[in-house]
Coordinates of C-alpha atoms in Angstrom, one line a residue:
X55 CA 10.5 57.1 -28.2
X56 CA 8.1 59.8 -28.3
X57 CA 6.6 61.6 -25.2
X58 CA 3.2 60.4 -26.1
X59 CA 4.2 56.8 -26.2
X60 CA 6.2 57.2 -22.9
X61 CA 3.1 58.8 -21.3
X62 CA 1.0 55.9 -22.2
X63 CA 3.5 53.5 -20.9
X64 CA 3.8 55.1 -17.7
X65 CA -0.2 55.2 -17.4
X66 CA -0.1 51.4 -18.1
X67 CA 2.7 50.7 -15.4
X68 CA 0.8 52.8 -13.0
X69 CA -2.5 51.0 -13.2
X70 CA -0.5 47.5 -13.2
X71 CA 0.8 48.7 -10.0
X72 CA -2.7 49.6 -8.3
X73 CA -3.6 46.2 -9.6
X74 CA -0.8 44.4 -7.7
X75 CA -1.4 46.2 -4.6
X76 CA -5.1 45.4 -4.8
X77 CA -3.9 41.6 -5.1
X78 CA -1.1 41.4 -2.3
X79 CA -3.5 40.5 0.4
X80 CA -4.0 37.4 -1.9
X81 CA -0.8 36.5 -3.4
X82 CA 1.5 38.1 -0.8
X83 CA 0.4 36.0 2.3
X84 CA 3.0 33.1 2.6
X85 CA 1.5 29.5 3.1
X86 CA 1.9 27.7 6.5
X87 CA 5.4 25.9 6.8
X88 CA 4.8 22.0 6.4
X89 CA 6.2 21.6 10.0
X90 CA 3.1 23.9 11.0
X91 CA 0.5 22.1 8.9
X92 CA -1.8 19.3 10.1
X93 CA -0.7 16.1 10.3
X94 CA -2.7 13.1 8.2
X95 CA -3.5 10.0 10.3
X96 CA -3.8 7.0 8.2
X97 CA -4.8 3.5 9.7
X98 CA -2.9 0.5 9.3
X99 CA -3.4 -2.9 10.2
X100 CA -0.5 -4.5 8.2
X101 CA 2.9 -5.9 9.8
X102 CA 6.3 -4.0 9.2
X103 CA 9.3 -6.2 8.1
X104 CA 11.8 -3.7 8.5
X105 CA 12.7 0.0 6.7
X106 CA 15.7 -1.0 5.4
X107 CA 15.4 -0.1 1.8
X108 CA 17.9 -3.1 0.6
X109 CA 15.5 -5.8 2.4
X110 CA 12.0 -4.2 2.6
X111 CA 9.3 -6.6 1.1
X112 CA 5.9 -6.1 2.7
X113 CA 3.6 -3.5 1.3
X114 CA 3.4 -0.9 4.1
X115 CA 7.0 -0.6 4.8
X116 CA 7.9 -0.5 1.2
X117 CA 5.4 2.4 0.7
X118 CA 7.1 4.2 3.8
X119 CA 10.6 3.8 2.1
X120 CA 8.9 5.3 -1.2
X121 CA 8.4 8.2 0.7
X122 CA 11.9 8.5 1.9
X123 CA 14.1 7.5 -0.6
X124 CA 14.0 8.3 -4.2
X125 CA 14.9 6.4 -7.2
X126 CA 16.8 7.8 -9.9
X127 CA 13.5 7.9 -12.1
X128 CA 10.1 7.7 -10.7
X129 CA 6.7 6.5 -11.8
X130 CA 4.6 9.6 -12.4
X131 CA 0.7 10.0 -11.6
X132 CA 0.0 8.9 -14.9
X133 CA 2.1 5.8 -14.8
X134 CA 4.6 7.1 -17.3
X135 CA 8.3 7.6 -16.3
X136 CA 9.2 10.9 -14.6
X137 CA 12.1 12.4 -12.9
X138 CA 13.5 11.4 -9.5
X139 CA 16.7 12.2 -8.3
X140 CA 17.9 12.3 -11.8
X141 CA 16.1 15.1 -14.1
X142 CA 17.6 13.5 -17.4
X143 CA 18.5 10.2 -18.8
X144 CA 19.3 8.6 -21.9
X145 CA 20.0 5.2 -23.5
X146 CA 22.8 4.2 -26.1
X147 CA 21.4 2.7 -29.5
X148 CA 22.0 -0.5 -28.2
X149 CA 20.5 -0.1 -24.7
X150 CA 23.6 -1.1 -22.8
X151 CA 24.7 1.9 -21.4
X152 CA 22.2 4.3 -19.4
X153 CA 23.3 7.7 -18.4
X154 CA 21.5 10.0 -15.7
X155 CA 22.0 13.5 -14.9
X156 CA 21.4 14.6 -11.3
X157 CA 20.9 18.4 -11.3
X158 CA 23.1 20.4 -8.8
X159 CA 21.4 22.1 -5.8
X160 CA 19.4 18.7 -4.6
X161 CA 20.1 17.6 -1.2
X162 CA 19.5 15.1 1.3
X163 CA 17.4 15.9 4.2
X164 CA 20.5 16.8 6.5
X165 CA 21.8 19.3 3.7
X166 CA 24.6 17.2 2.1
X167 CA 24.0 17.5 -1.7
X168 CA 22.8 14.6 -3.6
X169 CA 25.4 13.5 -6.2
X170 CA 26.1 10.7 -8.6
X171 CA 28.3 9.0 -5.9
X172 CA 25.4 8.1 -3.7
X173 CA 23.6 6.4 -6.7
X174 CA 26.7 4.4 -7.8
X175 CA 27.5 3.4 -4.2
X176 CA 24.0 2.2 -3.8
X177 CA 24.1 -0.1 -6.9
X178 CA 27.5 -1.4 -6.2
X179 CA 26.8 -2.3 -2.4
X180 CA 23.8 -4.6 -3.9
X181 CA 26.3 -6.0 -6.8
X182 CA 29.0 -6.9 -4.2
X183 CA 26.7 -8.2 -1.5
X184 CA 24.0 -10.9 -1.7
X185 CA 22.7 -10.0 1.4
X186 CA 21.4 -7.0 0.3
X187 CA 19.5 -8.2 -2.5
X188 CA 16.5 -9.4 -0.5
X189 CA 14.1 -6.4 -1.8
X190 CA 15.6 -5.7 -5.4
X191 CA 18.4 -8.2 -6.2
X192 CA 16.9 -8.9 -9.7
X193 CA 17.5 -5.3 -10.5
X194 CA 21.0 -5.5 -10.5
X195 CA 21.2 -8.8 -12.1
X196 CA 22.1 -7.3 -15.6
X197 CA 24.3 -4.7 -14.4
X198 CA 28.2 -4.8 -15.2
X199 CA 29.2 -1.5 -13.4
X200 CA 27.6 1.8 -12.1
X201 CA 30.3 4.8 -12.3
X202 CA 29.9 8.4 -10.9
X203 CA 31.7 10.2 -13.9
X204 CA 31.2 13.6 -12.2
X205 CA 29.2 14.6 -9.3
X206 CA 26.0 14.9 -11.5
X207 CA 26.4 11.8 -13.9
X208 CA 25.9 8.4 -13.3
X209 CA 26.3 5.8 -16.0
X210 CA 25.2 2.2 -15.6
X211 CA 26.6 -0.5 -18.0
X212 CA 24.5 -3.4 -18.7
X213 CA 25.6 -7.1 -19.7
X214 CA 22.9 -7.4 -22.1
X215 CA 20.4 -4.5 -23.8
X216 CA 17.8 -3.7 -21.3
X217 CA 14.2 -2.4 -22.2
X218 CA 13.2 -1.4 -19.0
X219 CA 14.9 1.7 -17.4
X220 CA 17.6 0.5 -14.5
X221 CA 17.0 3.7 -12.5
X222 CA 13.5 2.8 -11.9
X223 CA 12.3 1.3 -8.5
X224 CA 15.6 1.1 -6.6
X225 CA 15.7 3.4 -3.6
X226 CA 18.9 5.4 -3.6
X227 CA 20.5 5.9 -0.1
X228 CA 22.8 8.7 1.1
X229 CA 26.5 7.3 1.1
X230 CA 27.9 9.5 3.8
X231 CA 25.3 8.0 6.1
X232 CA 24.9 4.3 5.0
X233 CA 28.9 3.7 4.6
X234 CA 29.1 3.9 8.2
X235 CA 26.5 1.3 8.9
X236 CA 26.1 -2.4 8.5
X237 CA 23.7 -2.3 5.7
X238 CA 22.9 -5.9 5.7
X239 CA 21.8 -5.9 9.8
X240 CA 20.2 -2.5 10.5
X241 CA 16.4 -2.2 10.3
X242 CA 16.8 1.6 9.7
X243 CA 13.9 2.0 12.2
X244 CA 15.8 4.7 14.5
X245 CA 16.4 2.1 17.3
X246 CA 20.2 3.1 17.0
X247 CA 19.4 6.8 17.7
X248 CA 20.4 7.9 14.2
X249 CA 17.8 10.2 12.5
X250 CA 16.5 9.1 9.0
X251 CA 18.4 10.8 6.1
X252 CA 16.4 10.7 2.9
X253 CA 15.5 12.5 -0.4
X254 CA 11.6 12.0 -0.5
X255 CA 8.9 14.1 0.8
X256 CA 8.6 12.5 4.4
X257 CA 10.9 11.0 6.8
X258 CA 10.0 8.6 9.5
X259 CA 10.7 10.6 12.9
X260 CA 9.3 8.1 15.4
X261 CA 8.3 4.3 15.4
X262 CA 6.7 2.6 18.4
X263 CA 6.3 -1.0 17.1
X264 CA 2.6 -2.1 17.0
X265 CA 1.5 1.1 17.8
X266 CA 2.5 4.0 15.3
X267 CA 4.8 5.2 12.8
X268 CA 5.4 9.0 12.6
X269 CA 6.7 11.0 9.6
X270 CA 7.8 14.6 9.3
X271 CA 7.6 16.5 6.1
X272 CA 10.9 16.9 4.1
X273 CA 11.4 20.7 4.0
X274 CA 14.3 20.0 1.6
X275 CA 12.4 17.6 -0.8
X276 CA 13.4 18.9 -4.2
X277 CA 9.8 19.0 -5.4
X278 CA 8.9 21.6 -2.8
X279 CA 8.0 20.7 0.8
X280 CA 4.6 19.0 1.3
X281 CA 1.5 21.0 2.6
X282 CA 0.8 18.8 5.3
X283 CA 3.0 18.4 8.4
X284 CA 3.5 15.0 8.3
X285 CA 1.8 11.5 8.1
X286 CA 1.0 9.3 11.3
X287 CA 0.3 5.6 10.6
X288 CA -1.8 4.3 13.6
X289 CA -2.2 0.9 14.3
X290 CA -5.6 -0.9 14.7
X291 CA -6.4 -4.7 15.3
X292 CA -8.5 -4.7 12.4
X293 CA -10.2 -2.7 9.7
X294 CA -13.5 -2.8 11.5
X295 CA -11.8 -0.9 14.2
X296 CA -10.2 1.4 11.7
X297 CA -13.2 2.3 10.0
X298 CA -14.8 3.1 13.4
X299 CA -11.8 5.3 14.2
X300 CA -12.3 7.2 10.9
X301 CA -16.0 7.9 11.5
X302 CA -15.2 9.0 15.0
X303 CA -12.6 11.5 13.6
X304 CA -9.5 9.6 15.4
X305 CA -8.0 9.1 11.6
X306 CA -8.0 10.7 8.5
X307 CA -7.9 7.9 5.9
X308 CA -8.6 4.3 5.6
X309 CA -7.5 2.0 3.1
X310 CA -7.8 -1.7 1.9
X311 CA -11.7 -1.5 2.6
X312 CA -13.9 -4.5 2.3
X313 CA -16.9 -3.8 -0.1
X314 CA -19.2 -3.6 2.8
X315 CA -17.2 -1.1 4.9
X316 CA -16.8 0.9 1.6
X317 CA -20.7 0.8 0.9
X318 CA -21.1 2.0 4.3
X319 CA -18.9 4.8 4.2
X320 CA -19.8 6.4 1.0
X321 CA -22.7 8.6 2.3
X322 CA -21.3 9.6 5.6
X323 CA -21.3 13.4 6.1
X324 CA -17.5 14.6 6.2
X325 CA -16.2 11.4 4.6
X326 CA -15.5 10.6 1.1
X327 CA -15.0 6.9 -0.3
X328 CA -12.7 6.4 -3.2
X329 CA -13.1 3.3 -5.5
X330 CA -9.8 3.3 -7.5
X331 CA -8.7 1.1 -10.3
X332 CA -6.3 -1.0 -8.4
X333 CA -2.7 -2.4 -9.3
X334 CA -2.9 -5.4 -7.1
X335 CA -3.9 -8.9 -7.8
X336 CA -5.4 -11.7 -5.5
X337 CA -4.2 -15.1 -6.2
X338 CA -4.6 -18.5 -4.8
X339 CA -1.0 -20.1 -4.8
X340 CA -0.2 -23.7 -4.9
X341 CA 3.0 -25.3 -3.6
X342 CA 4.6 -27.1 -6.5
X343 CA 7.1 -28.7 -4.7
X344 CA 9.6 -25.9 -3.3
X345 CA 13.2 -25.9 -3.4
X346 CA 16.1 -23.7 -2.2
X347 CA 18.7 -21.6 -4.3
X348 CA 20.9 -25.2 -4.1
X349 CA 18.1 -27.1 -5.5
X350 CA 17.1 -29.0 -2.3
X351 CA 13.8 -29.4 -1.2
X352 CA 12.3 -26.5 0.9
X353 CA 9.1 -26.4 3.3
X354 CA 6.6 -29.2 3.8
X355 CA 4.2 -28.8 0.9
X356 CA 1.8 -31.8 0.2
X357 CA 3.7 -34.1 -2.2
X358 CA 0.7 -34.6 -4.3
X359 CA 0.7 -31.2 -5.3
X360 CA 3.9 -31.7 -7.4
X361 CA 1.7 -33.4 -10.0
X362 CA 0.6 -30.7 -12.6
X363 CA -2.6 -32.6 -12.9
X364 CA -3.6 -32.4 -9.2
X365 CA -2.9 -28.6 -9.3
X366 CA -4.9 -28.1 -12.4
X367 CA -7.9 -30.0 -10.9
X368 CA -7.9 -27.9 -7.8
X369 CA -8.0 -24.6 -9.9
X370 CA -10.8 -25.9 -12.1
X371 CA -12.9 -26.6 -9.1
X372 CA -12.8 -22.9 -8.1
X373 CA -15.4 -20.7 -9.6
X374 CA -13.7 -17.1 -9.7
X375 CA -16.7 -15.4 -11.1
X376 CA -18.6 -16.2 -7.8
X377 CA -15.6 -15.0 -5.9
X378 CA -15.9 -11.5 -7.6
X379 CA -19.3 -11.3 -7.0
X380 CA -20.1 -12.6 -3.8
X381 CA -16.6 -11.7 -2.0
X382 CA -16.1 -8.3 -3.9
X383 CA -19.7 -7.5 -4.7
X384 CA -18.4 -7.0 -8.3
X385 CA -15.8 -4.2 -7.2
X386 CA -13.1 -5.6 -9.2
X387 CA -12.1 -7.3 -12.6
X388 CA -11.8 -11.0 -13.1
X389 CA -8.1 -12.3 -12.8
X390 CA -6.0 -14.0 -15.3
X391 CA -2.2 -13.5 -15.2
X392 CA -0.2 -11.3 -12.7
X393 CA -0.6 -8.2 -14.9
X394 CA -3.8 -6.4 -13.9
X395 CA -5.9 -4.7 -16.3
X396 CA -4.6 -1.3 -15.3
X397 CA -1.6 -1.8 -17.4
X398 CA -3.5 -3.2 -20.8
X399 CA -0.2 -3.3 -22.8
X400 CA 0.6 -6.5 -20.8
X401 CA -2.7 -7.6 -19.7
X402 CA -4.0 -10.7 -20.8
X403 CA -2.6 -14.4 -22.4
X404 CA -0.4 -15.2 -25.2
X405 CA -2.4 -15.4 -28.7
X406 CA -3.9 -18.9 -28.8
X407 CA -3.9 -19.6 -25.2
X408 CA -7.3 -20.1 -23.5
X409 CA -8.4 -19.4 -20.0
X410 CA -9.2 -22.1 -17.4
X411 CA -13.2 -22.2 -16.5
X412 CA -14.8 -23.5 -13.6
X413 CA -15.6 -27.1 -14.3
X414 CA -16.0 -29.7 -11.2
X415 CA -16.7 -32.6 -13.7
X416 CA -13.4 -32.2 -15.1
X417 CA -11.6 -31.6 -11.9
X418 CA -13.0 -35.0 -10.7
X419 CA -11.8 -36.4 -14.1
X420 CA -8.4 -35.1 -13.9
X421 CA -8.1 -36.3 -9.9
X422 CA -8.9 -39.6 -11.3
X423 CA -6.4 -39.7 -13.9
X424 CA -3.6 -38.7 -11.4
X425 CA -4.4 -41.9 -9.3
X426 CA -6.4 -39.8 -6.4
X427 CA -9.7 -41.9 -6.2
X428 CA -12.4 -41.5 -3.9
X429 CA -12.5 -43.4 -0.5
X430 CA -15.2 -45.0 0.9
X431 CA -16.1 -41.7 2.7
X432 CA -15.5 -39.4 -0.6
X433 CA -12.3 -38.3 0.6
X434 CA -9.5 -38.9 -2.5
X435 CA -6.7 -41.3 -1.2
X436 CA -3.2 -41.5 -3.1
X437 CA -2.1 -44.8 -4.8
X438 CA -1.0 -46.1 -1.5
X439 CA -4.2 -45.2 0.1
X440 CA -3.3 -42.3 2.0
X441 CA -6.0 -39.8 2.3
X442 CA -5.5 -36.3 0.3
X443 CA -5.6 -33.4 2.7
X444 CA -4.6 -30.0 2.3
X445 CA -4.1 -26.7 4.3
X446 CA -4.9 -23.3 3.3
X447 CA -3.3 -20.1 4.9
X448 CA -4.6 -16.6 4.7
X449 CA -3.7 -13.3 6.5
X450 CA -5.9 -12.9 9.4
X451 CA -5.9 -8.9 8.8
X452 CA -7.6 -9.4 5.5
X453 CA -11.2 -10.0 5.9
X454 CA -11.7 -11.3 2.5
X455 CA -9.2 -14.3 2.9
X456 CA -11.6 -15.8 5.4
X457 CA -14.5 -15.2 3.0
X458 CA -12.6 -16.7 0.1
X459 CA -11.3 -19.7 2.1
X460 CA -14.9 -20.6 2.9
X461 CA -15.8 -21.0 -0.7
X462 CA -12.8 -22.6 -1.7
X463 CA -12.9 -25.1 1.1
X464 CA -16.4 -26.3 0.1
X465 CA -15.6 -26.3 -3.8
X466 CA -12.7 -28.8 -2.9
X467 CA -14.6 -30.7 -0.7
X468 CA -17.2 -31.1 -3.5
X469 CA -14.2 -33.0 -5.4
X470 CA -13.2 -35.0 -2.7
X471 CA -10.5 -32.8 -1.1
X472 CA -10.8 -32.0 2.6
X473 CA -9.1 -28.5 3.5
X474 CA -8.0 -27.2 6.9
X475 CA -8.1 -23.3 6.8
X476 CA -6.0 -20.9 9.0
X477 CA -6.1 -17.1 9.1
X478 CA -2.6 -15.9 10.5
X479 CA -0.5 -12.6 10.9
X480 CA 1.1 -11.0 7.8
X481 CA 4.5 -11.9 9.0
X482 CA 3.7 -15.6 9.4
X483 CA 2.3 -15.7 5.7
X484 CA 5.3 -14.1 4.5
X485 CA 7.6 -16.3 6.5
X486 CA 6.2 -19.4 5.6
X487 CA 5.4 -19.0 1.8
X488 CA 9.0 -18.0 1.6
X489 CA 10.2 -21.3 3.2
X490 CA 7.6 -23.5 1.5
X491 CA 5.7 -24.1 4.8
X492 CA 2.1 -24.4 3.0
X493 CA -0.2 -26.3 0.6
X494 CA -2.3 -23.6 -0.6
X495 CA -2.2 -19.8 0.4
X496 CA -3.6 -16.6 -0.8
X497 CA -1.3 -14.1 -2.0
X498 CA -1.1 -10.8 -3.4
X499 CA 1.5 -8.4 -5.1
X500 CA 1.1 -4.7 -6.2
X501 CA 2.6 -4.3 -9.6
X502 CA 4.3 -1.7 -11.0
X503 CA 3.8 -0.4 -14.3
X504 CA 6.8 -2.3 -15.9
X505 CA 6.6 -5.8 -15.8
X506 CA 10.2 -6.8 -15.6
X507 CA 10.4 -7.3 -11.7
X508 CA 7.4 -9.1 -11.5
X509 CA 8.6 -11.5 -14.2
X510 CA 11.9 -11.5 -12.3
X511 CA 10.9 -13.0 -9.2
X512 CA 9.5 -16.1 -11.0
X513 CA 12.9 -17.1 -12.5
X514 CA 14.8 -20.1 -11.4
X515 CA 17.6 -17.8 -9.9
X516 CA 15.1 -16.2 -7.6
X517 CA 14.7 -19.0 -5.3
X518 CA 15.7 -18.3 -1.7
X519 CA 18.4 -19.8 0.6
X520 CA 17.5 -22.5 2.9
X521 CA 16.9 -20.2 5.7
X522 CA 14.7 -17.8 3.4
X523 CA 17.3 -15.4 3.0
X524 CA 18.6 -14.1 -0.3
X525 CA 16.2 -13.7 -3.5
X526 CA 12.7 -13.7 -3.4
X527 CA 10.4 -16.3 -5.4
X528 CA 6.7 -15.5 -6.1
X529 CA 5.8 -19.0 -6.6
X530 CA 8.4 -21.0 -5.5
X531 CA 8.4 -22.3 -9.0
X532 CA 10.9 -22.6 -11.9
X533 CA 10.8 -23.1 -15.3
X534 CA 13.7 -22.9 -17.9
X535 CA 11.3 -21.7 -20.8
X536 CA 10.0 -18.9 -18.6
X537 CA 13.5 -17.9 -18.0
X538 CA 14.1 -17.7 -21.9
X539 CA 11.2 -15.6 -22.4
X540 CA 12.1 -13.4 -19.6
X541 CA 15.6 -12.9 -21.0
X542 CA 14.1 -12.1 -24.5
X543 CA 11.3 -9.5 -23.3
X544 CA 14.3 -7.9 -20.9
X545 CA 16.1 -7.0 -23.9
X546 CA 13.5 -6.1 -26.5
X547 CA 13.3 -2.5 -27.5
X548 CA 10.2 -3.0 -29.7
X549 CA 7.2 -2.3 -27.3
X550 CA 5.0 -4.5 -29.2
X551 CA 7.3 -7.0 -29.6
X552 CA 8.2 -6.9 -25.8
X553 CA 4.5 -6.9 -24.9
X554 CA 4.0 -10.3 -26.7
X555 CA 7.0 -11.7 -25.1
X556 CA 5.6 -10.8 -21.5
X557 CA 2.5 -12.2 -22.3
X558 CA 4.1 -15.6 -23.6
X559 CA 6.0 -15.8 -20.3
X560 CA 2.9 -15.1 -17.9
X561 CA 1.0 -17.9 -20.1
X562 CA 3.6 -20.5 -19.1
X563 CA 3.3 -19.6 -15.4
X564 CA -0.5 -19.7 -16.0
X565 CA -0.4 -23.2 -17.6
X566 CA 2.1 -24.4 -14.7
X567 CA -0.9 -24.2 -12.4
X568 CA 0.9 -22.7 -9.8
X569 CA -1.1 -19.6 -9.0
X570 CA -4.5 -18.8 -9.9
X571 CA -5.4 -15.2 -10.1
X572 CA -8.6 -14.9 -8.5
X573 CA -9.2 -11.2 -9.3
X574 CA -7.8 -7.9 -9.7
X575 CA -9.9 -6.0 -6.8
X576 CA -10.8 -2.4 -7.1
X577 CA -8.7 -0.4 -4.3
X578 CA -11.4 0.8 -1.8
X579 CA -10.7 3.9 0.6
X580 CA -11.9 6.8 2.2
X581 CA -10.7 9.7 4.0
X582 CA -12.0 12.7 6.1
X583 CA -13.0 15.1 3.3
X584 CA -13.8 17.9 6.0
X585 CA -10.0 17.8 6.9
X586 CA -7.9 16.9 3.8
X587 CA -8.5 17.3 0.1
X588 CA -6.7 17.4 -3.2
X589 CA -5.2 13.8 -3.1
X590 CA -3.5 13.0 -6.1
X591 CA -4.4 9.9 -7.6
X592 CA -2.8 7.1 -9.8
X593 CA -3.8 6.6 -12.6
X594 CA -5.0 10.1 -12.4
X595 CA -8.9 10.6 -12.3
X596 CA -9.9 6.8 -12.0
X597 CA -6.9 5.7 -9.8
X598 CA -6.1 5.1 -6.0
X599 CA -4.7 7.4 -3.3
X600 CA -2.7 5.0 -1.7
X601 CA -1.0 1.9 -2.7
X602 CA 0.5 3.8 -5.4
X603 CA 3.5 3.6 -7.7
X604 CA 5.0 6.2 -5.7
X605 CA 4.0 8.8 -3.1
X606 CA 1.8 11.5 -5.2
X607 CA -1.7 10.7 -3.1
X608 CA -0.2 11.7 0.1
X609 CA 2.4 14.3 -1.4
X610 CA -0.7 16.0 -3.1
X611 CA -2.8 16.2 0.1
X612 CA -3.8 19.6 1.6
X613 CA -5.4 20.6 4.9
X614 CA -8.8 21.9 3.9
X615 CA -8.3 24.9 6.1
X616 CA -5.2 25.7 4.1
X617 CA -6.6 25.7 0.3
X618 CA -9.2 24.9 -2.1
X619 CA -11.0 21.4 -1.6
X620 CA -11.3 21.0 -5.1
X621 CA -9.1 18.2 -7.0
X622 CA -5.8 19.6 -7.9
X623 CA -3.2 18.7 -10.3
X624 CA -0.4 16.0 -9.7
X625 CA 2.6 16.6 -7.3
X626 CA 0.4 18.7 -4.8
X627 CA -1.4 21.0 -7.2
X628 CA -3.0 24.7 -6.8
X629 CA -4.1 26.4 -4.0
X630 CA -6.3 29.6 -3.4
X631 CA -3.3 31.4 -3.8
X632 CA -2.4 29.8 -6.9
X633 CA -6.0 30.7 -8.0
X634 CA -5.7 34.5 -7.1
X635 CA -2.1 34.8 -8.9
X636 CA -4.0 33.2 -12.0
X637 CA -6.6 35.8 -11.8
X638 CA -3.9 38.7 -11.6
X639 CA -2.0 37.4 -14.4
X640 CA -5.0 37.3 -16.4
X641 CA -5.7 41.1 -15.7
X642 CA -2.2 42.0 -16.2
X643 CA -2.3 40.4 -19.7
X644 CA -5.7 42.3 -20.5
X645 CA -4.2 45.7 -19.5
X646 CA -0.8 45.0 -21.4
X647 CA -2.5 44.5 -24.5
X648 CA -1.0 41.0 -24.8
X649 CA 2.7 42.2 -24.2
X650 CA 3.5 39.3 -21.9
X651 CA 1.8 36.7 -24.2
X652 CA 4.8 37.1 -26.6
X653 CA 6.6 35.0 -24.1
X654 CA 7.3 31.4 -25.0
X655 CA 5.5 28.8 -22.9
X656 CA 7.8 26.4 -20.9
X657 CA 8.3 23.2 -22.9
X658 CA 6.3 20.4 -21.8
X659 CA 9.5 18.6 -21.1
X660 CA 10.4 21.1 -18.5
X661 CA 7.2 20.7 -16.6
X662 CA 7.1 18.9 -13.2

């Protein structure tokens, strides 16, 4: 190298040094530890069943467990599969053998390494013990074996080819903790004095039933510790009280708002209201004659509802368009099947099938044909002369249920069916619907991007035991034709063909008249934007902060005083520090005459 070139390079390095020194006040200051950061306070009105990931069914407790226990693969902010505990996965050509790689260096919150043994043990326990299949039993029905080939490699062998990734959805628990527990009996709620050991971004550290649930940021989380110190779920008697708490600054985030509450918060100073595309459906379920896993009658549903014509008449007498406009104020989309519009590949009925339409005259005709004539008082009676009277159950915690019930009660009265309504606790709705103790009830499920699970809880094999334990059935309904279509889509590797099979299966359920999907409500939420920002939405840009297929909304949250208030990227995004590092890099590239531009960009598949 000539002395001139050496001198030029020295001057360049000196200039770079001066620039970096100037930038050090921006790039050298460490961010506050998550434990020192503000805690996000979230309102909650829903009940908790338990925190045992093998048994958790209700929405709030399921969401909390998603923040504590990672599956092998995860749904990303774009609703596409991304890494969970495993950063690589592949299926054999026949889709019967799936291999997952868990990278070395990832640890549980107690510092113990996460290995393939943890994943294998979790799957094996569910395979071997029926009592551990309450929440996710359908996910292991097609599994022959799960083996840890080495500390980093787990292999899942399927009975039949499987299109959906078997590593998705199932929370993996630490073997070294759970092998010492009675996994079927623990509520995993800290009542035994043992701390929660998990792999996710947050861990429960305190639970006071009916008052609060406290989660603390996990500093060992493999994606990096959250920017907030934790999350406290604060109980409120109802949403109105929670909204007042948000206005008063007692809490930072409220979800599941009614349209009226949402509209009242839209222009409040220091508050941002988010109208996200929802993944949840609102349905009206009809008891078709529930039976348990042994095929014996379950519950006390009205026998009249075992007649498909009666069920069709009930659903034909309901005007879903009015419900969407009057109850939601148009903040949603009309319902058809259990697949919401947010997943367009699987949305809608099979080709050639038609939707029911609101038609009171047809409803009356169907009831007449079924042998339920009007008595002198206008009330329908069965062939033996017994008046037809139905019960309608909803959740007291959801204000829209009472509104829906008022409309449904009037419409059914118009066709000669009196309805007695009752709004009860979430726990009672869950218990009574499982045990078939209802005639009609409002139900809703939050649906994941892959349809396999939601289809599976409509199988004949998903009917519960007589005491309500065991598998979970969505509609207390069973049809062998549906089961056959489920099996076909389950192993169909062609995406277009699989989508068609899924629509065919949902069409059978639709035409069975066991559930009417009223609408897919937009998810309405609001937060204190004067305190927190940068919540990651799912789907990105148009989606929700809460009620996600994952934890991205909470994980992305940033205290306003700690960073930029503009929207950040998925997984936590950027901060002011990142911005100034970017400025420095641009300046360095300019001074270096493009020297660093020669370095290859990180390939897309390696990005978080």
